[in-house]
């Protein structure tokens, strides 16, 4: 990959991470998921909100793993 392709990929990954972070904060109503992780979704009683949180947490985690592998 060229340098410009890597920079574009990193920018898109940052955008995905920001979106996931925002949606998780909105869905959970707090930022505890950042320190507790997946376990913080257990407190959500609404199944739809729990599913949304799981989806965005998976997206956020995937982005972080790709960013780490890119260095």
Short mmCIF file of N, CA, C and O in Angstrom, two decimals:
data_model
loop_
_atom_site.label_atom_id
_atom_site.label_comp_id
_atom_site.label_asym_id
_atom_site.label_seq_id
_atom_site.Cartn_x
_atom_site.Cartn_y
_atom_site.Cartn_z
N UNK A 1 0.83 -1.18 0.00
CA UNK A 1 0.00 0.00 0.00
C UNK A 1 0.87 1.24 0.00
O UNK A 1 1.90 1.26 0.65
N UNK A 2 0.40 2.24 -0.70
CA UNK A 2 1.14 3.49 -0.71
C UNK A 2 0.85 4.27 0.58
O UNK A 2 -0.10 3.96 1.31
N UNK A 3 1.65 5.26 0.83
CA UNK A 3 1.48 6.08 2.03
C UNK A 3 0.12 6.76 2.03
O UNK A 3 -0.56 6.80 3.06
N UNK A 4 -0.30 7.26 0.89
CA UNK A 4 -1.60 7.94 0.83
C UNK A 4 -2.76 6.97 1.07
O UNK A 4 -3.75 7.33 1.71
N UNK A 5 -2.64 5.73 0.60
CA UNK A 5 -3.69 4.73 0.85
C UNK A 5 -3.78 4.39 2.33
O UNK A 5 -4.87 4.23 2.87
N UNK A 6 -2.64 4.28 2.96
CA UNK A 6 -2.61 3.99 4.40
C UNK A 6 -3.22 5.14 5.19
O UNK A 6 -4.02 4.92 6.11
N UNK A 7 -2.89 6.37 4.82
CA UNK A 7 -3.45 7.54 5.51
C UNK A 7 -4.96 7.59 5.32
O UNK A 7 -5.70 7.89 6.26
N UNK A 8 -5.43 7.31 4.11
CA UNK A 8 -6.88 7.30 3.87
C UNK A 8 -7.56 6.20 4.67
O UNK A 8 -8.64 6.41 5.23
N UNK A 9 -6.94 5.03 4.73
CA UNK A 9 -7.50 3.93 5.52
C UNK A 9 -7.55 4.30 6.99
O UNK A 9 -8.56 4.07 7.66
N UNK A 10 -6.49 4.90 7.50
CA UNK A 10 -6.47 5.30 8.90
C UNK A 10 -7.54 6.35 9.19
O UNK A 10 -8.19 6.30 10.23
N UNK A 11 -7.75 7.27 8.26
CA UNK A 11 -8.79 8.29 8.45
C UNK A 11 -10.17 7.65 8.49
O UNK A 11 -11.00 7.97 9.34
N UNK A 12 -10.42 6.70 7.59
CA UNK A 12 -11.71 6.01 7.58
C UNK A 12 -11.91 5.18 8.84
O UNK A 12 -13.00 5.12 9.41
N UNK A 13 -10.85 4.53 9.30
CA UNK A 13 -10.93 3.76 10.54
C UNK A 13 -11.21 4.67 11.73
O UNK A 13 -12.01 4.33 12.61
N UNK A 14 -10.56 5.84 11.76
CA UNK A 14 -10.83 6.81 12.82
C UNK A 14 -12.29 7.23 12.81
O UNK A 14 -12.92 7.34 13.87
N UNK A 15 -12.85 7.47 11.63
CA UNK A 15 -14.25 7.85 11.51
C UNK A 15 -15.18 6.75 12.03
O UNK A 15 -16.16 7.02 12.72
N UNK A 16 -14.86 5.50 11.70
CA UNK A 16 -15.65 4.38 12.20
C UNK A 16 -15.57 4.26 13.72
O UNK A 16 -16.57 3.99 14.39
N UNK A 17 -14.38 4.46 14.27
CA UNK A 17 -14.20 4.39 15.72
C UNK A 17 -14.97 5.50 16.42
O UNK A 17 -15.60 5.28 17.46
N UNK A 18 -14.95 6.70 15.85
CA UNK A 18 -15.69 7.83 16.43
C UNK A 18 -17.19 7.55 16.40
O UNK A 18 -17.89 7.80 17.38
N UNK A 19 -17.67 7.04 15.27
CA UNK A 19 -19.09 6.71 15.16
C UNK A 19 -19.49 5.65 16.19
O UNK A 19 -20.50 5.80 16.88
N UNK A 20 -18.70 4.60 16.29
CA UNK A 20 -19.01 3.52 17.24
C UNK A 20 -18.98 4.04 18.67
O UNK A 20 -19.86 3.72 19.47
N UNK A 21 -17.98 4.85 19.00
CA UNK A 21 -17.86 5.43 20.33
C UNK A 21 -19.09 6.27 20.65
O UNK A 21 -19.69 6.13 21.73
N UNK A 22 -19.50 7.11 19.73
CA UNK A 22 -20.68 7.97 19.92
C UNK A 22 -21.94 7.14 20.12
O UNK A 22 -22.73 7.40 21.04
N UNK A 23 -22.13 6.13 19.28
CA UNK A 23 -23.33 5.30 19.38
C UNK A 23 -23.35 4.48 20.66
O UNK A 23 -24.40 4.30 21.27
N UNK A 24 -22.19 4.01 21.10
CA UNK A 24 -22.13 3.27 22.36
C UNK A 24 -22.45 4.17 23.55
O UNK A 24 -23.20 3.77 24.45
N UNK A 25 -21.92 5.38 23.55
CA UNK A 25 -22.24 6.33 24.63
C UNK A 25 -23.73 6.64 24.64
O UNK A 25 -24.35 6.70 25.71
N UNK A 26 -24.31 6.82 23.46
CA UNK A 26 -25.73 7.13 23.36
C UNK A 26 -26.58 5.93 23.79
O UNK A 26 -27.54 6.09 24.56
N UNK A 27 -26.24 4.75 23.33
CA UNK A 27 -27.02 3.56 23.64
C UNK A 27 -26.93 3.18 25.11
O UNK A 27 -27.93 2.84 25.74
N UNK A 28 -25.72 3.24 25.66
CA UNK A 28 -25.53 2.85 27.06
C UNK A 28 -25.92 3.96 28.04
O UNK A 28 -26.26 3.68 29.19
N UNK A 29 -25.84 5.20 27.59
CA UNK A 29 -26.14 6.31 28.47
C UNK A 29 -24.98 6.67 29.39
O UNK A 29 -25.13 7.47 30.30
N UNK A 30 -23.84 6.07 29.17
CA UNK A 30 -22.64 6.36 29.97
C UNK A 30 -21.41 5.91 29.19
O UNK A 30 -21.53 5.33 28.12
N UNK A 31 -20.25 6.20 29.75
CA UNK A 31 -18.99 5.83 29.10
C UNK A 31 -18.28 4.68 29.82
O UNK A 31 -17.11 4.42 29.56
N UNK A 32 -18.98 4.00 30.70
CA UNK A 32 -18.37 2.90 31.45
C UNK A 32 -17.90 1.76 30.56
O UNK A 32 -16.97 1.04 30.92
N UNK A 33 -18.52 1.61 29.41
CA UNK A 33 -18.14 0.52 28.51
C UNK A 33 -16.67 0.63 28.12
O UNK A 33 -16.04 -0.37 27.81
N UNK A 34 -16.12 1.85 28.14
CA UNK A 34 -14.72 2.04 27.75
C UNK A 34 -13.76 1.40 28.75
O UNK A 34 -12.68 0.96 28.38
N UNK A 35 -14.15 1.35 30.02
CA UNK A 35 -13.28 0.74 31.03
C UNK A 35 -13.71 -0.68 31.38
O UNK A 35 -12.86 -1.53 31.62
N UNK A 36 -15.01 -0.92 31.39
CA UNK A 36 -15.53 -2.25 31.75
C UNK A 36 -15.56 -3.17 30.55
O UNK A 36 -15.33 -4.36 30.66
N UNK A 37 -15.87 -2.61 29.39
CA UNK A 37 -15.96 -3.41 28.17
C UNK A 37 -17.33 -4.03 27.99
O UNK A 37 -18.35 -3.47 28.39
N UNK A 38 -17.33 -5.18 27.41
CA UNK A 38 -18.54 -5.90 27.02
C UNK A 38 -19.49 -6.13 28.19
O UNK A 38 -20.71 -6.12 28.02
N UNK A 39 -18.97 -6.31 29.39
CA UNK A 39 -19.79 -6.59 30.57
C UNK A 39 -20.74 -5.44 30.92
O UNK A 39 -21.76 -5.66 31.57
N UNK A 40 -20.42 -4.23 30.50
CA UNK A 40 -21.27 -3.09 30.84
C UNK A 40 -22.62 -3.15 30.13
O UNK A 40 -23.57 -2.49 30.54
N UNK A 41 -22.75 -3.97 29.10
CA UNK A 41 -24.02 -4.08 28.37
C UNK A 41 -25.03 -4.95 29.12
O UNK A 41 -26.21 -4.93 28.79
N UNK A 42 -24.56 -5.70 30.10
CA UNK A 42 -25.47 -6.55 30.88
C UNK A 42 -26.52 -5.73 31.62
O UNK A 42 -27.59 -6.23 31.94
N UNK A 43 -26.22 -4.48 31.91
CA UNK A 43 -27.16 -3.63 32.64
C UNK A 43 -28.28 -3.11 31.76
O UNK A 43 -29.26 -2.57 32.27
N UNK A 44 -28.15 -3.26 30.45
CA UNK A 44 -29.19 -2.80 29.53
C UNK A 44 -30.34 -3.80 29.53
O UNK A 44 -30.16 -4.97 29.18
N UNK A 45 -31.52 -3.35 29.91
CA UNK A 45 -32.67 -4.26 29.98
C UNK A 45 -33.37 -4.41 28.64
O UNK A 45 -33.97 -5.45 28.38
N UNK A 46 -33.27 -3.41 27.79
CA UNK A 46 -33.91 -3.45 26.48
C UNK A 46 -33.05 -4.28 25.52
O UNK A 46 -31.89 -3.97 25.27
N UNK A 47 -33.63 -5.33 24.96
CA UNK A 47 -32.88 -6.24 24.07
C UNK A 47 -32.39 -5.53 22.82
O UNK A 47 -31.29 -5.83 22.33
N UNK A 48 -33.15 -4.60 22.30
CA UNK A 48 -32.74 -3.88 21.10
C UNK A 48 -31.53 -2.98 21.38
O UNK A 48 -30.59 -2.93 20.58
N UNK A 49 -31.54 -2.31 22.51
CA UNK A 49 -30.39 -1.48 22.89
C UNK A 49 -29.16 -2.34 23.13
O UNK A 49 -28.04 -1.97 22.76
N UNK A 50 -29.36 -3.49 23.75
CA UNK A 50 -28.24 -4.42 23.99
C UNK A 50 -27.66 -4.91 22.68
O UNK A 50 -26.44 -4.98 22.51
N UNK A 51 -28.52 -5.21 21.70
CA UNK A 51 -28.06 -5.66 20.38
C UNK A 51 -27.30 -4.54 19.67
O UNK A 51 -26.26 -4.79 19.04
N UNK A 52 -27.80 -3.32 19.77
CA UNK A 52 -27.11 -2.17 19.16
C UNK A 52 -25.75 -1.97 19.79
O UNK A 52 -24.75 -1.75 19.10
N UNK A 53 -25.69 -2.06 21.11
CA UNK A 53 -24.42 -1.90 21.81
C UNK A 53 -23.43 -2.99 21.41
O UNK A 53 -22.25 -2.71 21.18
N UNK A 54 -23.90 -4.21 21.30
CA UNK A 54 -23.02 -5.31 20.88
C UNK A 54 -22.49 -5.09 19.47
O UNK A 54 -21.31 -5.35 19.20
N UNK A 55 -23.34 -4.61 18.57
CA UNK A 55 -22.93 -4.35 17.20
C UNK A 55 -21.82 -3.29 17.16
O UNK A 55 -20.77 -3.50 16.55
N UNK A 56 -22.07 -2.16 17.82
CA UNK A 56 -21.09 -1.08 17.77
C UNK A 56 -19.84 -1.40 18.56
O UNK A 56 -18.75 -0.94 18.20
N UNK A 57 -19.95 -2.20 19.61
CA UNK A 57 -18.75 -2.61 20.33
C UNK A 57 -17.88 -3.51 19.44
O UNK A 57 -16.66 -3.38 19.43
N UNK A 58 -18.52 -4.39 18.69
CA UNK A 58 -17.78 -5.23 17.75
C UNK A 58 -17.10 -4.40 16.69
O UNK A 58 -15.95 -4.65 16.31
N UNK A 59 -17.80 -3.38 16.18
CA UNK A 59 -17.22 -2.48 15.19
C UNK A 59 -16.03 -1.74 15.79
O UNK A 59 -14.96 -1.66 15.17
N UNK A 60 -16.20 -1.21 16.99
CA UNK A 60 -15.14 -0.46 17.65
C UNK A 60 -13.91 -1.33 17.90
O UNK A 60 -12.79 -0.93 17.63
N UNK A 61 -14.16 -2.56 18.36
CA UNK A 61 -13.06 -3.50 18.64
C UNK A 61 -12.31 -3.87 17.36
O UNK A 61 -11.08 -3.94 17.35
N UNK A 62 -13.03 -4.12 16.29
CA UNK A 62 -12.42 -4.47 15.01
C UNK A 62 -11.54 -3.34 14.50
O UNK A 62 -10.41 -3.57 14.05
N UNK A 63 -12.04 -2.13 14.59
CA UNK A 63 -11.27 -0.96 14.15
C UNK A 63 -9.99 -0.85 14.96
O UNK A 63 -8.90 -0.64 14.39
N UNK A 64 -10.08 -1.00 16.27
CA UNK A 64 -8.90 -0.91 17.12
C UNK A 64 -7.86 -1.98 16.77
O UNK A 64 -6.67 -1.71 16.74
N UNK A 65 -8.31 -3.20 16.49
CA UNK A 65 -7.39 -4.28 16.13
C UNK A 65 -6.70 -3.99 14.80
O UNK A 65 -5.49 -4.22 14.66
N UNK A 66 -7.45 -3.48 13.83
CA UNK A 66 -6.85 -3.14 12.53
C UNK A 66 -5.85 -2.00 12.70
O UNK A 66 -4.75 -2.05 12.13
N UNK A 67 -6.21 -1.00 13.49
CA UNK A 67 -5.29 0.13 13.73
C UNK A 67 -4.00 -0.34 14.40
O UNK A 67 -2.92 0.12 14.03
N UNK A 68 -4.10 -1.27 15.33
CA UNK A 68 -2.91 -1.79 15.98
C UNK A 68 -2.03 -2.55 15.01
O UNK A 68 -0.81 -2.47 15.08
N UNK A 69 -2.64 -3.29 14.11
CA UNK A 69 -1.85 -4.06 13.15
C UNK A 69 -1.17 -3.16 12.12
O UNK A 69 -0.12 -3.52 11.58
N UNK A 70 -1.76 -1.99 11.87
CA UNK A 70 -1.14 -1.03 10.94
C UNK A 70 0.01 -0.28 11.60
O UNK A 70 0.87 0.26 10.90
N UNK A 71 0.01 -0.26 12.92
CA UNK A 71 1.09 0.38 13.65
C UNK A 71 0.85 1.78 13.89
O UNK A 71 0.96 2.79 13.84
#
